[in-house]
Coordinates of C-alpha atoms in Angstrom, one line a residue:
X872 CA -1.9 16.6 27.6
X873 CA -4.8 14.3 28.9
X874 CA -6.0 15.0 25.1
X875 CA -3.0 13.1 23.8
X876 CA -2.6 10.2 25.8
X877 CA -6.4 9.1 25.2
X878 CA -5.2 9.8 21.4
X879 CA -2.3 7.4 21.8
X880 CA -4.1 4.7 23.9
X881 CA -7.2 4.9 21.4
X882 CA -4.8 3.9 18.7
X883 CA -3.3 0.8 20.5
X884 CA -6.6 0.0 21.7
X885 CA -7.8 -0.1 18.2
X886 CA -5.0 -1.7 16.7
X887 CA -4.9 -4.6 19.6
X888 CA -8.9 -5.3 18.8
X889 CA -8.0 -5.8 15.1
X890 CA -4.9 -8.0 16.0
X891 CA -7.1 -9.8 18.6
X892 CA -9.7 -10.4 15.8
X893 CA -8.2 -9.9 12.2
X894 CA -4.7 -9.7 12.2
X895 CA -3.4 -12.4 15.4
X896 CA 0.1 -12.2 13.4
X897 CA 0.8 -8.7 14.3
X898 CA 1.6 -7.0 17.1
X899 CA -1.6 -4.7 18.3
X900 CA 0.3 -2.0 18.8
X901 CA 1.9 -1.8 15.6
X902 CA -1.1 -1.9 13.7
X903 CA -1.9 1.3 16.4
X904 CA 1.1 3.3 15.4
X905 CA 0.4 2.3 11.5
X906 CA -3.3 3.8 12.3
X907 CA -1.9 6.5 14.0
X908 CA 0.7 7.5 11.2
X909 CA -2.6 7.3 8.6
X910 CA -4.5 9.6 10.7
X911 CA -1.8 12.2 11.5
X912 CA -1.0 11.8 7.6
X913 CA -5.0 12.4 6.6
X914 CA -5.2 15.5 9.4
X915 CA -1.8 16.8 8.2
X916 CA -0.1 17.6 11.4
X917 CA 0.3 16.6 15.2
X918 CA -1.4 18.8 17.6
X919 CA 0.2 20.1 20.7
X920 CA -1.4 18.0 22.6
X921 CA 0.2 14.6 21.1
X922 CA 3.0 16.4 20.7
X923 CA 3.5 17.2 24.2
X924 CA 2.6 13.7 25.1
X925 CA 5.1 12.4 22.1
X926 CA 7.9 14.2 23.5
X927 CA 7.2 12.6 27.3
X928 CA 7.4 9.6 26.3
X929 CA 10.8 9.4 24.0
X930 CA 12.1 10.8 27.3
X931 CA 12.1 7.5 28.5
X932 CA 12.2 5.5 25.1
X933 CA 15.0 3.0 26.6
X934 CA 12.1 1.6 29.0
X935 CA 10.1 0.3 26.6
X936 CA 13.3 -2.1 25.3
X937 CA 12.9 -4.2 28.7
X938 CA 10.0 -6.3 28.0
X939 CA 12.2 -7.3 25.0
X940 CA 15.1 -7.9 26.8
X941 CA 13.6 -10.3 29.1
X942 CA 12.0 -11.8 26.2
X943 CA 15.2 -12.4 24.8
X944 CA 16.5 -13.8 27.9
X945 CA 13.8 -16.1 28.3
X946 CA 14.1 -17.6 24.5
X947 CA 18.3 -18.1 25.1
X948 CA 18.2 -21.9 24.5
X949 CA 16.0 -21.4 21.2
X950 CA 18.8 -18.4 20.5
X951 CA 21.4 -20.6 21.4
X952 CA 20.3 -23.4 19.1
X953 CA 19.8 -21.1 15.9
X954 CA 22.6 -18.6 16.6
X955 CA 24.4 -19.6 12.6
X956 CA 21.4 -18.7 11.2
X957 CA 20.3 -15.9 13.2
X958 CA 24.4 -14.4 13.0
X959 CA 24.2 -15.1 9.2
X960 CA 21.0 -13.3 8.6
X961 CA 21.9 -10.6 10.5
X962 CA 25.2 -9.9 8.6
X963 CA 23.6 -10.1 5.3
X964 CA 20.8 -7.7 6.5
X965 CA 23.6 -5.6 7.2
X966 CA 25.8 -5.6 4.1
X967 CA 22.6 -5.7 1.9
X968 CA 21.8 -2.4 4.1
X969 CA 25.2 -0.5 4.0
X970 CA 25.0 -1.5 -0.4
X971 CA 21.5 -0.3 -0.6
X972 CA 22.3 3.1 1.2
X973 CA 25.1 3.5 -0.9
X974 CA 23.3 3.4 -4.2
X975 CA 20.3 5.6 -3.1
X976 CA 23.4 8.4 -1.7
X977 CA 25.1 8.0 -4.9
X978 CA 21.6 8.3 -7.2
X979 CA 20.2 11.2 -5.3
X980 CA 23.6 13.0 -4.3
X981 CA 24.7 13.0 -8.7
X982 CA 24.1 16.2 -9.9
X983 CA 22.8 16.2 -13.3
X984 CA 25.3 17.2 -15.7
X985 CA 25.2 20.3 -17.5
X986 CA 24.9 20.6 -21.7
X987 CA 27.2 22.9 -23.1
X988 CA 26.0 24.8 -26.4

C-alpha cells in the first residue's frame, strides 16, 4: 500500500515541478495524472499496490470537490457578474454533448447491412 501512495504522490510531485517551471497554466496535478495514465499505459497494467491505494481513495472521491466549492464560493461576485455567459456556455456544451453522443451511438450501434446474392 505504502508502494502506491509514493507512486501517486511521485506523480503529482512531478507534474507540480513541471507546472511550477514549464507549464504555470496547468494544474500540477493534472499534468501528474496525465503522467500517470502514460506510465500505467507504457507498463500495461496497475499493480495491486496502486490499485489498493486507487480504490481508498474513490472511497472518499466527494472530499476532494471542497476545495472547489469554496473556490466557487469565494469567486460569487465574478460568477455573479458573468452568469449569461457562463449559463449560455454551459447549455451549449450541453446540447453540443447530448448531439455528439447521439451520432457516435447511432454510427457504432448500425449494423452493417447484409448483401444478398
Amino acid at each position: 500500500m505504502i508502494s502506491g501512495l509514493v507512486q501517486i504522490l511521485l506523480f503529482q510531485s512531478l507534474g507540480e515541478l513541471i507546472s511550477k517551471f514549464a507549464l504555470p497554466t496547468l494544474p500540477g496535478p493534472v499534468i501528474g495524472l496525465v503522467l500517470l495514465i502514460i506510465w500505467l499505459v507504457l507498463r500495461k497494467g496497475i499493480n495491486p499496490e496502486l490499485a489498493s491505494v486507487a480504490d481508498g481513495f474513490s472511497q472518499y472521491f466527494g472530499l476532494l470537490f471542497v476545495p472547489a466549492a469554496v473556490g466557487v464560493v469565494l469567486f460569487l461576485p465574478q460568477l455573479k457578474a458573468n452568469a449569461l455567459a457562463i449559463v449560455s456556455a454551459l447549455v451549449g456544451s450541453v446540447i453540443l454533448t447530448i448531439a455528439t453522443s447521439a451520432v457516435v451511438v447511432r454510427f457504432f450501434s448500425s449494423k452493417p447491412k447484409e448483401v444478398d446474392q
